[in-house]
Amino acid sequence: MLVIRHDEVRDILRGAEQAVLELVRDTYREHDAGETVVPHSTFLRFPGESANRIIGLPAFVGGEQPIAGIKWVASFPGNLGRGLPRASATIVLNSMETGRPLALMEGAQISAARTAAATAVAAQTLAGPDPVRSISMIGCGLINFEVLRFLPGLSALTLFDVSRARAEAFGARARQALPALDVRIAATSAEAVAAAGVLSLATTAIEPHMTLDGARPGAVVLHISLRDLTPETVLAARNVVDDVDHVLRERTSVHLAELATGDRAFVHATLGGLLRGTTTLPGGGSSIIFSPFGLGALDLALARYVLEQALARNSGLAVEAFQQPV
Ligand SMILES: NC(=O)c1ccc[n+]([C@@H]2O[C@H](COP(=O)([O-])OP(=O)(O)OC[C@H]3O[C@@H](n4cnc5c(N)ncnc54)[C@H](O)[C@@H]3O)[C@@H](O)[C@H]2O)c1
């Protein structure tokens, strides 16, 4: 079994944005074509507190080199105060010949990259063929920063965070990474909503705290954190998801909208369906909200790429005696 460390995963993913975007696009298409198996994620929560959780995402991805495995991802928001990232993750890949584990790898960077690439694919698909030039980001953490890497055409960025200090630190890093970028800090989320036609929401809010009042006509809202928008806002928009059964769970904003109305008719399309042309979105000037639950199949497709690259570069630590020898 190959153990692949944080720095090795980082080196493999650095500069691989195009390959990651292609993998993510292909995996959404495969998911729509029924070539993946993605059981419901298992949420482990702890007595007497609601902030921390660990989620298990098992998955199978078919195709020429089928793979199975699981991402085990912990979210401990208090880590930010310890100078650590909120999320940490481990991915196990299993052989489809023997079921035996092939690799154990650091998964937080894979998870962040697939989330950001999925956001960029959704932005390109929903906001039209031209590169996104202007975006507002609500929630100035690791995921939104990763999204910047996958939107190379950006020229204007508006930021809002409940912590002004985090918005300013994010803005300073963004200016350093992309010196031509015009970066502004908004005083309220409403100001950020009005500032651009594409919005990326990646907060740690667990209850709805905002609407899209004042949004530009046909605004594209990338609702990565899933629980920011009120159910009324969801119901007034055109809704695109990654997987209907997955995202209408766990008190996401779209789940709350389903609980309020008793049906799912407000979900108009899946991203995979739009990419394959098996579904279309209704026209009109209402906002388009993309709510991705986050498919384990994306993590595994990307982890398979990391394993292939690690083998080709001779990186990773081969642990020979991990299991019974053949
Ligand atoms: N859908 C998916 O596939 C997927 C994948 C990965 C992460 N996520 C979600 O993305 C979110 C962001 O992850 P991260 O790693 O960037 O977290 P992070 O902790 O690094 O950053 C979150 C930021 O949101 C800010 N924030 C909290 N509440 C806010 C509010 N009401 N308004 C504005 N800002 C607020 C915090 O101050 C913090 O700066 C998390 O909720 C995570 O669960 C979703």
Coordinates of N, CA and C and ligand atoms in Angstrom, one line a residue, residues 53 55 71 75 77 80 85-87 111-112 114-116 118 138-145 160-163 166-167 189 201-207 209-210 223-228 242 291-295 298, ligand 1:
R53 N -17.9 17.7 13.3 CA -18.4 16.5 12.7 C -17.4 15.8 11.9
I55 N -17.3 13.2 8.5 CA -18.2 12.6 7.5 C -17.5 11.5 6.7
K71 N -13.7 8.8 1.4 CA -13.1 10.0 2.1 C -13.6 10.1 3.5
S75 N -14.6 18.1 10.2 CA -14.7 19.6 10.2 C -14.8 20.0 11.7
P77 N -14.5 23.5 13.3 CA -14.3 25.0 13.0 C -13.4 25.7 14.1
L80 N -9.5 26.9 13.6 CA -9.0 28.2 13.0 C -8.3 29.0 14.2
P85 N -6.2 24.5 9.8 CA -7.3 24.5 8.9 C -8.5 23.8 9.6
R86 N -9.8 24.3 9.2 CA -11.0 23.7 9.8 C -11.1 22.2 9.5
A87 N -10.8 21.9 8.2 CA -11.0 20.5 7.8 C -9.7 19.7 7.7
S111 N -9.9 17.3 -1.4 CA -11.3 17.7 -1.1 C -11.5 19.2 -1.5
A112 N -10.5 20.0 -1.1 CA -10.6 21.5 -1.5 C -10.5 21.7 -3.0
R114 N -11.3 19.6 -5.4 CA -12.4 19.1 -6.2 C -13.6 20.0 -6.0
T115 N -13.7 20.6 -4.7 CA -14.8 21.5 -4.4 C -14.7 22.8 -5.3
A116 N -13.5 23.3 -5.3 CA -13.2 24.6 -6.0 C -13.4 24.3 -7.5
A118 N -15.3 22.1 -8.9 CA -16.7 21.9 -9.2 C -17.4 23.2 -9.3
I138 N -18.6 35.3 -0.2 CA -19.1 35.5 1.1 C -18.5 34.3 1.9
G139 N -17.7 34.6 3.0 CA -17.0 33.5 3.7 C -15.6 33.5 3.1
C140 N -14.6 34.1 3.9 CA -13.2 34.2 3.4 C -12.3 33.2 4.0
G141 N -12.5 31.9 3.7 CA -11.7 30.8 4.2 C -11.0 30.1 3.1
L142 N -10.6 28.9 3.5 CA -9.8 28.1 2.6 C -10.5 27.7 1.3
I143 N -11.8 27.4 1.3 CA -12.4 26.9 0.1 C -12.6 28.1 -0.9
N144 N -13.0 29.2 -0.5 CA -13.1 30.3 -1.4 C -11.8 30.7 -2.0
F145 N -10.7 30.6 -1.2 CA -9.4 31.0 -1.7 C -9.0 30.0 -2.8
F160 N -16.8 39.4 1.6 CA -17.5 39.7 2.9 C -17.3 38.5 3.8
D161 N -17.0 38.8 5.1 CA -16.9 37.7 6.1 C -17.4 38.4 7.4
V162 N -18.0 37.5 8.3 CA -18.4 38.1 9.6 C -17.2 38.6 10.3
S163 N -16.0 38.0 10.1 CA -14.8 38.5 10.6 C -14.1 39.4 9.6
R166 N -10.6 38.5 8.8 CA -10.4 37.4 7.9 C -10.6 37.9 6.5
A167 N -11.6 38.8 6.3 CA -11.8 39.3 4.9 C -10.5 40.1 4.5
S189 N -23.2 41.5 3.9 CA -23.4 40.5 2.8 C -24.2 41.1 1.7
L201 N -20.6 31.4 -2.1 CA -20.8 31.3 -0.7 C -20.1 30.1 0.0
A202 N -19.1 30.4 0.8 CA -18.4 29.3 1.5 C -18.2 29.8 2.9
T203 N -19.2 29.7 3.7 CA -19.1 30.1 5.1 C -19.2 28.9 6.0
T204 N -19.2 29.1 7.3 CA -19.5 27.9 8.2 C -20.8 28.1 8.9
A205 N -21.7 28.9 8.3 CA -23.0 29.1 8.9 C -23.8 27.8 8.9
I206 N -24.5 27.5 10.0 CA -25.3 26.3 10.0 C -26.8 26.6 9.9
E207 N -27.2 27.9 10.0 CA -28.6 28.3 9.8 C -28.6 29.4 8.7
H209 N -28.9 32.8 6.9 CA -28.7 34.1 7.4 C -28.7 35.2 6.3
M210 N -29.1 34.8 5.1 CA -29.1 35.8 4.0 C -30.1 35.5 2.9
H223 N -23.5 28.0 -4.1 CA -23.9 27.9 -2.7 C -23.1 26.7 -2.1
I224 N -21.8 26.8 -2.0 CA -21.0 25.7 -1.6 C -21.3 25.3 -0.2
S225 N -21.5 26.3 0.7 CA -21.7 25.9 2.1 C -23.1 25.5 2.4
L226 N -24.0 25.6 1.5 CA -25.3 24.9 1.5 C -26.4 25.4 2.5
R227 N -26.0 26.2 3.5 CA -27.0 26.5 4.6 C -27.1 28.0 4.8
D228 N -26.7 28.8 3.8 CA -26.7 30.3 4.0 C -28.0 30.9 3.6
D242 N -26.0 18.9 -7.4 CA -25.1 17.8 -8.0 C -25.9 16.5 -8.0
S291 N -26.3 24.2 -5.7 CA -26.1 23.6 -4.4 C -25.5 22.2 -4.5
P292 N -24.1 22.2 -4.3 CA -23.5 20.9 -4.4 C -23.3 20.2 -3.1
F293 N -23.9 19.0 -2.9 CA -23.7 18.3 -1.6 C -22.2 17.9 -1.5
G294 N -21.6 17.7 -2.6 CA -20.2 17.2 -2.6 C -20.2 15.7 -2.8
L295 N -19.9 15.2 -4.0 CA -20.0 13.8 -4.3 C -18.6 13.1 -3.9
L298 N -16.2 12.5 -6.8 CA -15.2 13.5 -7.2 C -13.9 13.3 -6.5
Ligands
LIG1 N1 -20.4 21.4 -0.8 C1 -19.2 20.9 -0.8 O1 -18.9 20.0 -1.5 C2 -18.2 21.4 0.2 C3 -16.9 20.9 0.2 C4 -16.0 21.5 1.1 C5 -16.4 22.4 2.0 N2 -17.7 22.8 2.0 C6 -18.2 23.9 3.0 O2 -17.6 25.1 2.7 C7 -17.6 25.9 3.9 C8 -16.3 26.7 3.9 O3 -15.2 25.8 4.2 P1 -13.7 26.5 4.5 O4 -12.8 25.3 4.7 O5 -13.4 27.6 3.6 O6 -14.0 27.1 6.0 P2 -13.2 28.1 6.8 O7 -13.5 27.9 8.2 O8 -11.8 28.1 6.3 O9 -13.8 29.5 6.4 C9 -15.2 29.9 6.6 C10 -15.3 31.4 6.7 O10 -16.7 31.7 6.8 C11 -16.8 32.8 7.7 N3 -18.2 32.9 8.1 C12 -18.9 32.1 9.0 N4 -20.2 32.5 9.1 C13 -20.3 33.5 8.2 C14 -21.4 34.3 7.8 N5 -22.7 34.1 8.4 N6 -21.3 35.3 6.9 C15 -20.0 35.4 6.3 N7 -18.9 34.7 6.7 C16 -19.1 33.7 7.6 C17 -15.8 32.5 8.8 O11 -15.5 33.7 9.5 C18 -14.6 31.9 8.0 O12 -13.7 33.0 7.6 C19 -17.9 25.0 5.0 O13 -19.2 25.1 5.5 C20 -17.7 23.6 4.4 O14 -18.5 22.6 5.0 C21 -18.6 22.4 1.2

